[in-house]
Short mmCIF file of C-alpha atoms in Angstrom, two decimals:
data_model
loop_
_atom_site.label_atom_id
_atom_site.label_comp_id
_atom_site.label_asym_id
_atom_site.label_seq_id
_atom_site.Cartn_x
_atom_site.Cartn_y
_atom_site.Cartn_z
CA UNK A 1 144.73 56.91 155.27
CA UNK A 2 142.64 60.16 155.89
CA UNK A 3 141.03 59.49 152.41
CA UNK A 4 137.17 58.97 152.20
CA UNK A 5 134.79 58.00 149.41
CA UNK A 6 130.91 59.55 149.26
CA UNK A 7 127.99 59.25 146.74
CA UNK A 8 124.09 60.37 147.66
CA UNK A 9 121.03 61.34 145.53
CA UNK A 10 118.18 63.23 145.85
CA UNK A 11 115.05 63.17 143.95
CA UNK A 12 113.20 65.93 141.82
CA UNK A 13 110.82 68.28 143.86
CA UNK A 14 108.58 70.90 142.53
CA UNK A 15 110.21 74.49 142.43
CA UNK A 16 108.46 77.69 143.53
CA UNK A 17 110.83 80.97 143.67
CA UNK A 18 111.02 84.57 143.20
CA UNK A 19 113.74 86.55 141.11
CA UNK A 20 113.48 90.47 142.32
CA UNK A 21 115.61 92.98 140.05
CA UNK A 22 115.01 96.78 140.05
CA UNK A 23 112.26 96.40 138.04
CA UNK A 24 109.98 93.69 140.48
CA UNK A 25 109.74 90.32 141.18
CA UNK A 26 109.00 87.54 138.56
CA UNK A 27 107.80 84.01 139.81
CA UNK A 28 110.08 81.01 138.93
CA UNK A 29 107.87 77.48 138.55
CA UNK A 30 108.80 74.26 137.74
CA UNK A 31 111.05 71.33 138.94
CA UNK A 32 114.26 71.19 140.38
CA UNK A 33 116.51 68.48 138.71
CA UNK A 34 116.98 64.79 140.46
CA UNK A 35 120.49 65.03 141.61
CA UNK A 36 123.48 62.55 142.17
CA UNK A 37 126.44 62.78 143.48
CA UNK A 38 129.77 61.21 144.30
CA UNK A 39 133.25 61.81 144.92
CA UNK A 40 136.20 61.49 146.99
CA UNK A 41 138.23 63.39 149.40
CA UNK A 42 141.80 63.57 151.15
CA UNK A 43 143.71 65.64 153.61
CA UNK A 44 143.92 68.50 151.24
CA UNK A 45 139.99 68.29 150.60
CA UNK A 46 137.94 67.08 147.12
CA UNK A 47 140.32 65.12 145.18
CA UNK A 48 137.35 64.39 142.21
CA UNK A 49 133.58 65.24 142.48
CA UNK A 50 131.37 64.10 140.00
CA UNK A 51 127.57 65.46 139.85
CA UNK A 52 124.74 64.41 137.30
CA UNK A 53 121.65 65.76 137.19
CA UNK A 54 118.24 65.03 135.39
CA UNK A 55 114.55 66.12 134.69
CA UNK A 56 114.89 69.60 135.61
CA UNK A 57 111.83 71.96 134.31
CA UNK A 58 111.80 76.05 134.74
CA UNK A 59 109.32 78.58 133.71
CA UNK A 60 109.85 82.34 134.18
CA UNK A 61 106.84 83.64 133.06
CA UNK A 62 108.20 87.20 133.84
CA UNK A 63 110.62 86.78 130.89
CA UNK A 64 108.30 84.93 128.82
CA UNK A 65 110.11 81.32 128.74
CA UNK A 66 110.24 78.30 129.69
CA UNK A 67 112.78 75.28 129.76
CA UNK A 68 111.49 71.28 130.19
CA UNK A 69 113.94 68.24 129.87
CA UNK A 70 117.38 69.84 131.85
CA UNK A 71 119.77 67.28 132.01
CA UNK A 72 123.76 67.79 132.69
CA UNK A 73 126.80 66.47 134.38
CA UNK A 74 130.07 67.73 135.52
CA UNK A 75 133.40 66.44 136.76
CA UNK A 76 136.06 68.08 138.73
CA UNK A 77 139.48 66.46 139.67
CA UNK A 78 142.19 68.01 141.62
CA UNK A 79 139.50 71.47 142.04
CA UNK A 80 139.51 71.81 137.97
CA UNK A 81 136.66 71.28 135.90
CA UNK A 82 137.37 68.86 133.74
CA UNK A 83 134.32 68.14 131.61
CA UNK A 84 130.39 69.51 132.05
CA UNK A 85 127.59 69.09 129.59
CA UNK A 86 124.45 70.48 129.75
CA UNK A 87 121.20 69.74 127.65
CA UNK A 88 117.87 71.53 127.68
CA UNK A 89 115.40 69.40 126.01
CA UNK A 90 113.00 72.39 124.88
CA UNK A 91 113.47 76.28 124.86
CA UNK A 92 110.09 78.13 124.42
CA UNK A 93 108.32 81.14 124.26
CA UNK A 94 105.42 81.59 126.68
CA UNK A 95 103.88 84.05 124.26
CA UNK A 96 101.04 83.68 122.62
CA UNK A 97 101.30 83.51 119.44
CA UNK A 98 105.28 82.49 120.28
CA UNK A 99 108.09 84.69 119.66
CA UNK A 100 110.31 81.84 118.84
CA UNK A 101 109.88 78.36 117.67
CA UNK A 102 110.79 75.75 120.45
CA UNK A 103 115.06 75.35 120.55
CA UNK A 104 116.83 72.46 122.25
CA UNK A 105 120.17 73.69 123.56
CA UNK A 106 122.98 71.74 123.82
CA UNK A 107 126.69 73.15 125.54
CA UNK A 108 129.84 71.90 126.96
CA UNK A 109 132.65 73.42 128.94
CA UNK A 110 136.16 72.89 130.71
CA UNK A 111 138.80 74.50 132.49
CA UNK A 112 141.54 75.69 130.07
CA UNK A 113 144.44 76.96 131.84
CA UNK A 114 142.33 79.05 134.54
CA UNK A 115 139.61 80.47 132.52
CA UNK A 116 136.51 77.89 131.35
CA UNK A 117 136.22 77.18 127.58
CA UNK A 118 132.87 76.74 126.28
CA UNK A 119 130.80 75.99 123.49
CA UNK A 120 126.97 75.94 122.88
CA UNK A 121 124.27 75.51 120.29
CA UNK A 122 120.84 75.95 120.20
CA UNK A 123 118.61 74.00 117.19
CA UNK A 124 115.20 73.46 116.36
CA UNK A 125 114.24 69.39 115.72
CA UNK A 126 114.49 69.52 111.94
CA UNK A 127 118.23 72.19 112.07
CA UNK A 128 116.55 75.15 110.45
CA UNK A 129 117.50 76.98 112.93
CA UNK A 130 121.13 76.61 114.45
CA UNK A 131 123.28 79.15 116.10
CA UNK A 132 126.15 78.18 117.66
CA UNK A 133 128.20 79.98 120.47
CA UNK A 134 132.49 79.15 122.00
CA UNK A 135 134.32 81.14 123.87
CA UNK A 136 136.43 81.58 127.29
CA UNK A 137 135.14 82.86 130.79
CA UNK A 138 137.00 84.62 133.02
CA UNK A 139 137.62 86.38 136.23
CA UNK A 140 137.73 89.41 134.49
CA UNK A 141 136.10 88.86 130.85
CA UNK A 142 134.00 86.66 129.02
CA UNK A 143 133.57 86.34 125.54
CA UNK A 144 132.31 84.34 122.34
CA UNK A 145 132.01 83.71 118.91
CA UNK A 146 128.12 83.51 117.45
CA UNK A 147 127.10 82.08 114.46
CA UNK A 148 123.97 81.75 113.20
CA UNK A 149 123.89 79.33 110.26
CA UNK A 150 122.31 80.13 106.85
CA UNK A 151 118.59 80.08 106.96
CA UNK A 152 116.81 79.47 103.66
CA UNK A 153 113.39 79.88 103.18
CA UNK A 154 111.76 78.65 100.77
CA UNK A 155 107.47 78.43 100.57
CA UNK A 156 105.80 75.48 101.16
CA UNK A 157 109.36 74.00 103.32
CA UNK A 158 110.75 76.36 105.34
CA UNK A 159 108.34 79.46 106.72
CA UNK A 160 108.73 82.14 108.87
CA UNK A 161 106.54 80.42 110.97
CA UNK A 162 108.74 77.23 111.52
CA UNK A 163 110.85 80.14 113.47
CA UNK A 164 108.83 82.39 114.53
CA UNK A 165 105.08 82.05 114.77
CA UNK A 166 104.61 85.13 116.05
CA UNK A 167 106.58 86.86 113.06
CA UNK A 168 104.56 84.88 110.84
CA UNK A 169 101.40 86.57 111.44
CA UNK A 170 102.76 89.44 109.48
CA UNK A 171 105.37 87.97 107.75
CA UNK A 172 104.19 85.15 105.00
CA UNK A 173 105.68 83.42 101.50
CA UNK A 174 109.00 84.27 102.75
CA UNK A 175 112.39 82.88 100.25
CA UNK A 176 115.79 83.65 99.86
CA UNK A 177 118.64 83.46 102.64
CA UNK A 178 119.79 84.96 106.17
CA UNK A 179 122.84 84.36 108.30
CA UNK A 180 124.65 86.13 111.19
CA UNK A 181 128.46 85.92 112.40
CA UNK A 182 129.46 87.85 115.39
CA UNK A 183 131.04 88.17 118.81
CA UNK A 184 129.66 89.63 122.21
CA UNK A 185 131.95 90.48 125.46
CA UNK A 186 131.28 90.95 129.09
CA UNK A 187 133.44 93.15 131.02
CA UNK A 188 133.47 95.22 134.15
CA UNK A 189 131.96 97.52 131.50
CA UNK A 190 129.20 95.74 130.85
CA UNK A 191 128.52 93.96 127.44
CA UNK A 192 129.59 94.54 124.28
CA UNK A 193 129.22 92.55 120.85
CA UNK A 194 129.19 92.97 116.86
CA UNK A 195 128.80 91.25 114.20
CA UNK A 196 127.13 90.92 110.36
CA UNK A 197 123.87 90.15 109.22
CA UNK A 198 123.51 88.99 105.62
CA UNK A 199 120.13 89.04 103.28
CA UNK A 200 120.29 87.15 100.17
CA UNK A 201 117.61 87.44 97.85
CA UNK A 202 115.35 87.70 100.40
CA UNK A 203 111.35 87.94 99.46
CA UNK A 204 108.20 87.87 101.21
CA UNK A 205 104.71 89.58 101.96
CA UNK A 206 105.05 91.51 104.51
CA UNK A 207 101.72 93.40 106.15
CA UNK A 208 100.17 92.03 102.22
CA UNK A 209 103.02 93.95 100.56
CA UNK A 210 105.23 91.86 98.36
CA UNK A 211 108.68 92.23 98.21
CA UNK A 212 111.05 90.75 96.41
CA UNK A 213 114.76 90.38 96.08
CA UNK A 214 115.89 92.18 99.53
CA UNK A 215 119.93 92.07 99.79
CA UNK A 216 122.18 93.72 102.19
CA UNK A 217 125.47 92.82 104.40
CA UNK A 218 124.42 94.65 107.37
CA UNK A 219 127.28 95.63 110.54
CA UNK A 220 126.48 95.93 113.42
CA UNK A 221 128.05 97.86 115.84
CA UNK A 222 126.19 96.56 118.60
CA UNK A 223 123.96 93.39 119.51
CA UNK A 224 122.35 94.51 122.90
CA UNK A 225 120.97 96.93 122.24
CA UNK A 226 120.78 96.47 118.38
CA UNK A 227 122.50 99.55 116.20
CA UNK A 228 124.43 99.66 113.34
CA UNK A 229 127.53 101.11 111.80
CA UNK A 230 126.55 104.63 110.16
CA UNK A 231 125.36 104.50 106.24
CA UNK A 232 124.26 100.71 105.45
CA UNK A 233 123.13 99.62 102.57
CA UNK A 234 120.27 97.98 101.71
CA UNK A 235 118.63 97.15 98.07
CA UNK A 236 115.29 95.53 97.45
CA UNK A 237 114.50 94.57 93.66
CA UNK A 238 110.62 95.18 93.85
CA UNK A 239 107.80 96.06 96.38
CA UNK A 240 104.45 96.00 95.09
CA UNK A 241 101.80 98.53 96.39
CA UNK A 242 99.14 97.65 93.32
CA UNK A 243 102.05 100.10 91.31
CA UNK A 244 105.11 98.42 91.34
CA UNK A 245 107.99 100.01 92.62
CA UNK A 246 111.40 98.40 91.02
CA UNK A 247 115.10 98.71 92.08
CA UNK A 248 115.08 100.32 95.43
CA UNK A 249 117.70 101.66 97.35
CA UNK A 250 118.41 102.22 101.65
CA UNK A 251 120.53 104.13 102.93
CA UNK A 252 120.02 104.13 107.29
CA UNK A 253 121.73 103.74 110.45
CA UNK A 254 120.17 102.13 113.70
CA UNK A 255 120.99 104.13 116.56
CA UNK A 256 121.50 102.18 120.40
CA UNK A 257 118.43 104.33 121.41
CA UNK A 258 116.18 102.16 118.97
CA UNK A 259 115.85 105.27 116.63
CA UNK A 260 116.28 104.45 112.72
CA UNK A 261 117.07 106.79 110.63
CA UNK A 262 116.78 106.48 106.69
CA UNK A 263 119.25 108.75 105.04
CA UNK A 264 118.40 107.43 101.13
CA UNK A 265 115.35 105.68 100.00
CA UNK A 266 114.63 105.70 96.21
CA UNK A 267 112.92 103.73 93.45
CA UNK A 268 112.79 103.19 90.02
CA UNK A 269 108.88 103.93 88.75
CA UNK A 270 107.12 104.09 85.81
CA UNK A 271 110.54 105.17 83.65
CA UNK A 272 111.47 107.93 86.24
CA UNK A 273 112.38 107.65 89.95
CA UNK A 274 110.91 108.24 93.40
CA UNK A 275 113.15 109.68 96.36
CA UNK A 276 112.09 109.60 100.12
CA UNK A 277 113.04 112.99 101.74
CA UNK A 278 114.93 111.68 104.68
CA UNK A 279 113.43 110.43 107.89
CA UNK A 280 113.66 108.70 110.76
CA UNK A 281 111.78 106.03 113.07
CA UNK A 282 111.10 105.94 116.62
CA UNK A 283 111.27 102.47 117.95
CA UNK A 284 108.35 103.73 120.49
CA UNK A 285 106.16 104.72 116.96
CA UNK A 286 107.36 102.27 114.88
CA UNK A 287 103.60 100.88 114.68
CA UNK A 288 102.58 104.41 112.62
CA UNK A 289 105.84 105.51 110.07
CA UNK A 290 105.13 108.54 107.48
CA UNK A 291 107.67 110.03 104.89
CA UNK A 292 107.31 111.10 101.68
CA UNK A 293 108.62 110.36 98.19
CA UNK A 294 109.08 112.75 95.43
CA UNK A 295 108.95 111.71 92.14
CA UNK A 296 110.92 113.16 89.44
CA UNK A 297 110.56 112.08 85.49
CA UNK A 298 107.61 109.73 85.44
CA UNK A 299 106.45 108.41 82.47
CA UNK A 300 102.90 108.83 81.62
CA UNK A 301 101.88 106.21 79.76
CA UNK A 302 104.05 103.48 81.68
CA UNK A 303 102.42 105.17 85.55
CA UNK A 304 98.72 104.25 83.03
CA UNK A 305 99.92 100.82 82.15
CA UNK A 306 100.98 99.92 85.90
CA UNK A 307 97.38 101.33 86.76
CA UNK A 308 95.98 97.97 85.41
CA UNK A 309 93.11 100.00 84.25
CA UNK A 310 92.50 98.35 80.99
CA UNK A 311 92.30 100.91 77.51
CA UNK A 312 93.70 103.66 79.00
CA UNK A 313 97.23 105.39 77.19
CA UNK A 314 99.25 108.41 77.68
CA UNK A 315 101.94 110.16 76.86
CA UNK A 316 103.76 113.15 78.94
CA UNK A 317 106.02 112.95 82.12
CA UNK A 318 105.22 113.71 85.78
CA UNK A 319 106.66 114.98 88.70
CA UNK A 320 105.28 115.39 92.22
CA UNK A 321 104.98 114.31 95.88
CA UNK A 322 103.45 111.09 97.49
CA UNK A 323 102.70 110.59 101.55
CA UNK A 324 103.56 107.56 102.66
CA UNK A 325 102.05 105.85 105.80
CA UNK A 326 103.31 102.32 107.15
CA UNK A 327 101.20 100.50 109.69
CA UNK A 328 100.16 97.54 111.29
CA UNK A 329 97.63 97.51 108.37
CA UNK A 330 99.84 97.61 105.88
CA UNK A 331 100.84 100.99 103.18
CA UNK A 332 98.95 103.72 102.46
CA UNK A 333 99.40 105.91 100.31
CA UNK A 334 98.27 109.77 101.14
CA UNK A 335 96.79 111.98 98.67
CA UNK A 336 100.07 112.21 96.37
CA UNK A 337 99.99 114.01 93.83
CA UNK A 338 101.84 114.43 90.06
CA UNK A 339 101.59 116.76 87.59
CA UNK A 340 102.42 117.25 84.11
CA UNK A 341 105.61 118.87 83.15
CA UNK A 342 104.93 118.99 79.49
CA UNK A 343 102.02 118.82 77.35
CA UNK A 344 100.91 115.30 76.14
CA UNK A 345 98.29 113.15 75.02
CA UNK A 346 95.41 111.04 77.06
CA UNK A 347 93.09 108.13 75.12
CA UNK A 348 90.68 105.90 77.12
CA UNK A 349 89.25 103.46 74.67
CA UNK A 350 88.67 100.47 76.38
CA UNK A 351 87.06 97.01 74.80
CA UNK A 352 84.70 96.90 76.91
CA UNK A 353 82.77 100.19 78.33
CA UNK A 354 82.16 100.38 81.53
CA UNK A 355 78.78 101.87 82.60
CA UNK A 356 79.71 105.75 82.42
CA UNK A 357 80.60 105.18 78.52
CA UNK A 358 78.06 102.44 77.48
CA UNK A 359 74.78 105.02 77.84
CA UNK A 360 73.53 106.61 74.27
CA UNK A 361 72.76 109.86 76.28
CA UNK A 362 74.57 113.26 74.71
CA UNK A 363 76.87 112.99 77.34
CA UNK A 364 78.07 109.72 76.88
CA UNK A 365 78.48 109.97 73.21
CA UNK A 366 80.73 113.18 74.10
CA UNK A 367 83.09 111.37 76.72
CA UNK A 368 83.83 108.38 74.11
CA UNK A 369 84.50 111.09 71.44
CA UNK A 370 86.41 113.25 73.20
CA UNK A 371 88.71 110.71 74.93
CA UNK A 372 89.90 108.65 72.09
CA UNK A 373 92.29 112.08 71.05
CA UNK A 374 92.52 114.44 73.96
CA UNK A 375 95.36 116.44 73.75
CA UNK A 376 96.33 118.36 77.29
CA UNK A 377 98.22 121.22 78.26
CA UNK A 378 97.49 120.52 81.93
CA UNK A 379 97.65 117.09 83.85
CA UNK A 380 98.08 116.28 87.35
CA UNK A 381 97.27 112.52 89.19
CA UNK A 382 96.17 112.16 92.72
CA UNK A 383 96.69 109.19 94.24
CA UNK A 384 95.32 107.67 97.31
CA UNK A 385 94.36 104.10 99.28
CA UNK A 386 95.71 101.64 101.20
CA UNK A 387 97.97 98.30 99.97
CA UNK A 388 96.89 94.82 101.64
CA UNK A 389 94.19 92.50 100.99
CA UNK A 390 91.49 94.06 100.75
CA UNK A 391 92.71 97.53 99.98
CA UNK A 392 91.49 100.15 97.37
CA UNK A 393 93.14 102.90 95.96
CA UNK A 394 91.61 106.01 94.47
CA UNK A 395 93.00 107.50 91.43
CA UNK A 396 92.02 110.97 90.55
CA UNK A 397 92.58 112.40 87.12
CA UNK A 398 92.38 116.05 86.22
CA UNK A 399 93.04 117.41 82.68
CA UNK A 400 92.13 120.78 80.56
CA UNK A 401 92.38 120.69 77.12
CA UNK A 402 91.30 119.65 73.79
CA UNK A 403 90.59 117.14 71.03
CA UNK A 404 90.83 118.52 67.80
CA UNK A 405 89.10 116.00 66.39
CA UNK A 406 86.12 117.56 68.83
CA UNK A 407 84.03 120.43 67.89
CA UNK A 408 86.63 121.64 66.42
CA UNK A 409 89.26 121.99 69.27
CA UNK A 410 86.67 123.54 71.94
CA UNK A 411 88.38 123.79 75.43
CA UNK A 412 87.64 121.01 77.33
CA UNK A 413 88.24 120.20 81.41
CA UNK A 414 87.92 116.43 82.80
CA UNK A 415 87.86 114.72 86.01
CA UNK A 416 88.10 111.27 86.58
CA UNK A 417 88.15 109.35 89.56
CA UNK A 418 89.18 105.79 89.74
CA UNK A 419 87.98 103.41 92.68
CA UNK A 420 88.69 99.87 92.73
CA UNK A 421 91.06 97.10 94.51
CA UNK A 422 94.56 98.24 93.92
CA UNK A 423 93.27 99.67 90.83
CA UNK A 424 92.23 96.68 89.56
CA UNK A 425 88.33 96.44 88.84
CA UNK A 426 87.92 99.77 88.13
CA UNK A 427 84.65 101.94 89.51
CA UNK A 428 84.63 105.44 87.99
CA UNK A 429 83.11 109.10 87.82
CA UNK A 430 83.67 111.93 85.22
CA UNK A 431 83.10 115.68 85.44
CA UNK A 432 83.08 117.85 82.18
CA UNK A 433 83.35 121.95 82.84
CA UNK A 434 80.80 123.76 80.64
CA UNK A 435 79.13 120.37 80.58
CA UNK A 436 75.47 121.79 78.93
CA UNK A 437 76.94 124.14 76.25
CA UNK A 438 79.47 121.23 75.08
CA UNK A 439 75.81 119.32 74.72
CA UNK A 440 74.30 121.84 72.91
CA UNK A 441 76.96 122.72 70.48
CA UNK A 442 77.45 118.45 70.33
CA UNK A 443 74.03 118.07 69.50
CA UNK A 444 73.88 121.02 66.77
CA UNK A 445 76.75 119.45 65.02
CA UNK A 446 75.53 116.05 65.27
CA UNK A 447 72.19 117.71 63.75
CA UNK A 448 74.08 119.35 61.07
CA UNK A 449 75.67 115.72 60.34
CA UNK A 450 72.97 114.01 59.70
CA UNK A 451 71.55 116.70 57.72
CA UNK A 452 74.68 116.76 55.23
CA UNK A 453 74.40 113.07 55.08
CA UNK A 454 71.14 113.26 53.30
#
């Protein structure tokens, strides 16, 4: 009848390979999949082949994955594909610590009127993670829909480290939400793709900075490489460098050359505002990232009460410039500086002493005087240190001036400096100018004091 039936298997055999691309060769390990087959054929050739394979293991350490558990089928009739499947057990990142969590993926496809319709998913075992993938293949083009379903965080449930260990070692108490909807293409071109990414309420610690409240609907103009569409938005509600920094606003654009570059970044501080003097980041020095914010209209007495340094007050408002250095390490802050724009008032009467206040030396009897009224006509604040666990920042106070509640008004210059963890346990030093004939004219009015009193 010139028709014939045939069916074989073979079993699984341990795979050794090479892939070579312009850049080198990459070794290919692991096991090819048992196979069966069967099908029948006529005069005009295969009438139906069906194939099923099982078991299949790959590892390309040159990329950095692996795949274990390959299983699929597929079934042709009449030289159409009428059904495949495919399922990949575990997805996972040779990388140690991993870049990604281990994925099983999971995809189907079929001829559809000459071009193969497809869809795919890839999940981790408890559906954190799912991002699903359809589209049509063709001679000519290929594309798809991607979706990458809403991720919440949320501490103690979902981490950054159920999805990305690696991540996780900088990235840690992470909340809020973050989804992705897009498309890619392939053409004779090459490939194309958009799509938006979406932060809701989105807070962690991130290099020991907390941040809180990040929002943005980002576009993106491109998915390989990553860039943007020009002037995205981003707001973050709070990021905490020992002084809190409150309402924040991005402005930036990600180039296809990996090149970021900031157009607006501003925050609401201590009743005025700081703005970052534009910048940009190279992807190649994105482990070392400097800019600078100025600060316009801060509040004295509300910069003193962020301080955490406990008795001190103010009153005044400050303007001025503050370095900013991003790292590996965490924030740093480089020798900023503010100064006074109008006169004000400085007091520094805390409960309890600490050491440079507590002595009954003539100097310490003239630094608790003198700084429960001190009334300047010059202020400025340097600030310096490093956010993180573990960091310390340096606060360094200048002031000229007087009480007059203080030998009657004399002239007086201070310097404080202020060590401590984020400002926190305070350490300090203090300079008076003219120290030894403030002592002397101190002790001749204390003198005359007591000798009125009697």
């Amino acid at each position: 009848s010139g028709r014939s039936e045939f069916a074989f298997s073979l079993d699984g055999r341990p795979l050794a390979a090479s892939v070579t691309t312009n850049e080198g060769s990459s070794a290919v390990g692991g096991m090819w999949p048992g196979l069966q087959v069967d099908g029948v054929m006529d005069s005009d050739g295969v009438d139906r082949l069906a194939v099923r394979f099982e078991d299949g293991a790959v590892s390309l350490s040159g990329y950095g994955f692996s795949a274990r558990g390959i299983d699929g089928a597929a079934d042709w009739r009449d030289g159409s594909l009428v059904a495949s499947a495919l399922h990949v057990a575990t997805l996972e990142s040779l990388a140690s610590p991993a870049w990604i969590a281990p994925v099983a993926i999971d995809a189907e496809a079929a001829d559809d009127g000459g071009d193969l319709a497809f869809e795919a998913s890839a999940s981790d075992p408890l559906g954190t993670f799912v991002l699903d993938a359809s589209g049509r293949h063709g001679p000519e083009r290929t594309s798809a829909a991607i979706r990458l379903y809403p991720i919440r965080f949320v501490p103690g449930a979902t981490e950054i480290s159920d999805l990305s260990p690696r991540l996780a070692e900088w990235v840690t108490e992470a909340a809020g939400l973050v989804e992705f909807e897009g498309r890619v293409e392939r053409t004779e071109e090459g490939l194309t793709g958009a799509g938006t990414l979406q932060l809701q309420g989105l807070s962690a610690t991130v290099s020991g900075v907390p941040i809180e409240d990040v929002r943005s609907e980002i576009r993106l103009a491109s998915l390989l490489p990553p860039a943007t569409e020009p002037a995205q938005t981003l707001t973050i509600a709070r990021v905490d460098l020992g002084m809190p920094l409150e309402d924040g606003v991005a402005v930036f654009d990600l180039a296809d050359n990996g090149r970021l570059s900031v157009e607006r970044l501003d925050f609401a501080f201590a009743g005025g505002r700081l703005f970052a003097e534009p910048f940009t980041v190279d992807s190649v020095a994105r482990g070392d990232i400097g800019f600078v914010l100025r600060a316009e209209d801060v509040q004295l007495a509300e910069f003193l009460a962020s301080s955490r340094i406990e008795g001190i007050a103010g009153s005044g408002t400050l303007s001025g410039r503050m370095p900013v250095r991003l790292s590996d390490g965490g924030i740093r802050l480089d020798d900023g500086v503010l100064a006074a724009e109008t006169d004000g008032v400085l007091r520094y009467t805390p409960d309890d002493l600490p050491d440079f206040l507590r002595g009954d030396d003539v100097r310490s009897k003239m630094l608790r005087e003198v700084l429960t009224n001190f009334h300047y006509d010059d202020l400025s604040l340097a600030v310096s240190g490093e956010s993180g666990e573990g960091g310390a920042q340096r606060l360094t106070l200048n002031a000229r001036g007087a009480n007059p509640d203080f030998l009657e008004g004399h002239p007086i210059e201070l310097a404080f400096n202020f060590t401590g963890p984020l400002l926190g346990a305070v350490r300090s030093a203090v300079d008076l100018s003219g120290a030894a004939e403030l002592e002397e004219r101190f002790e001749q009015q204390e003198a005359d004091n007591e000798e009125n009193s009697r």
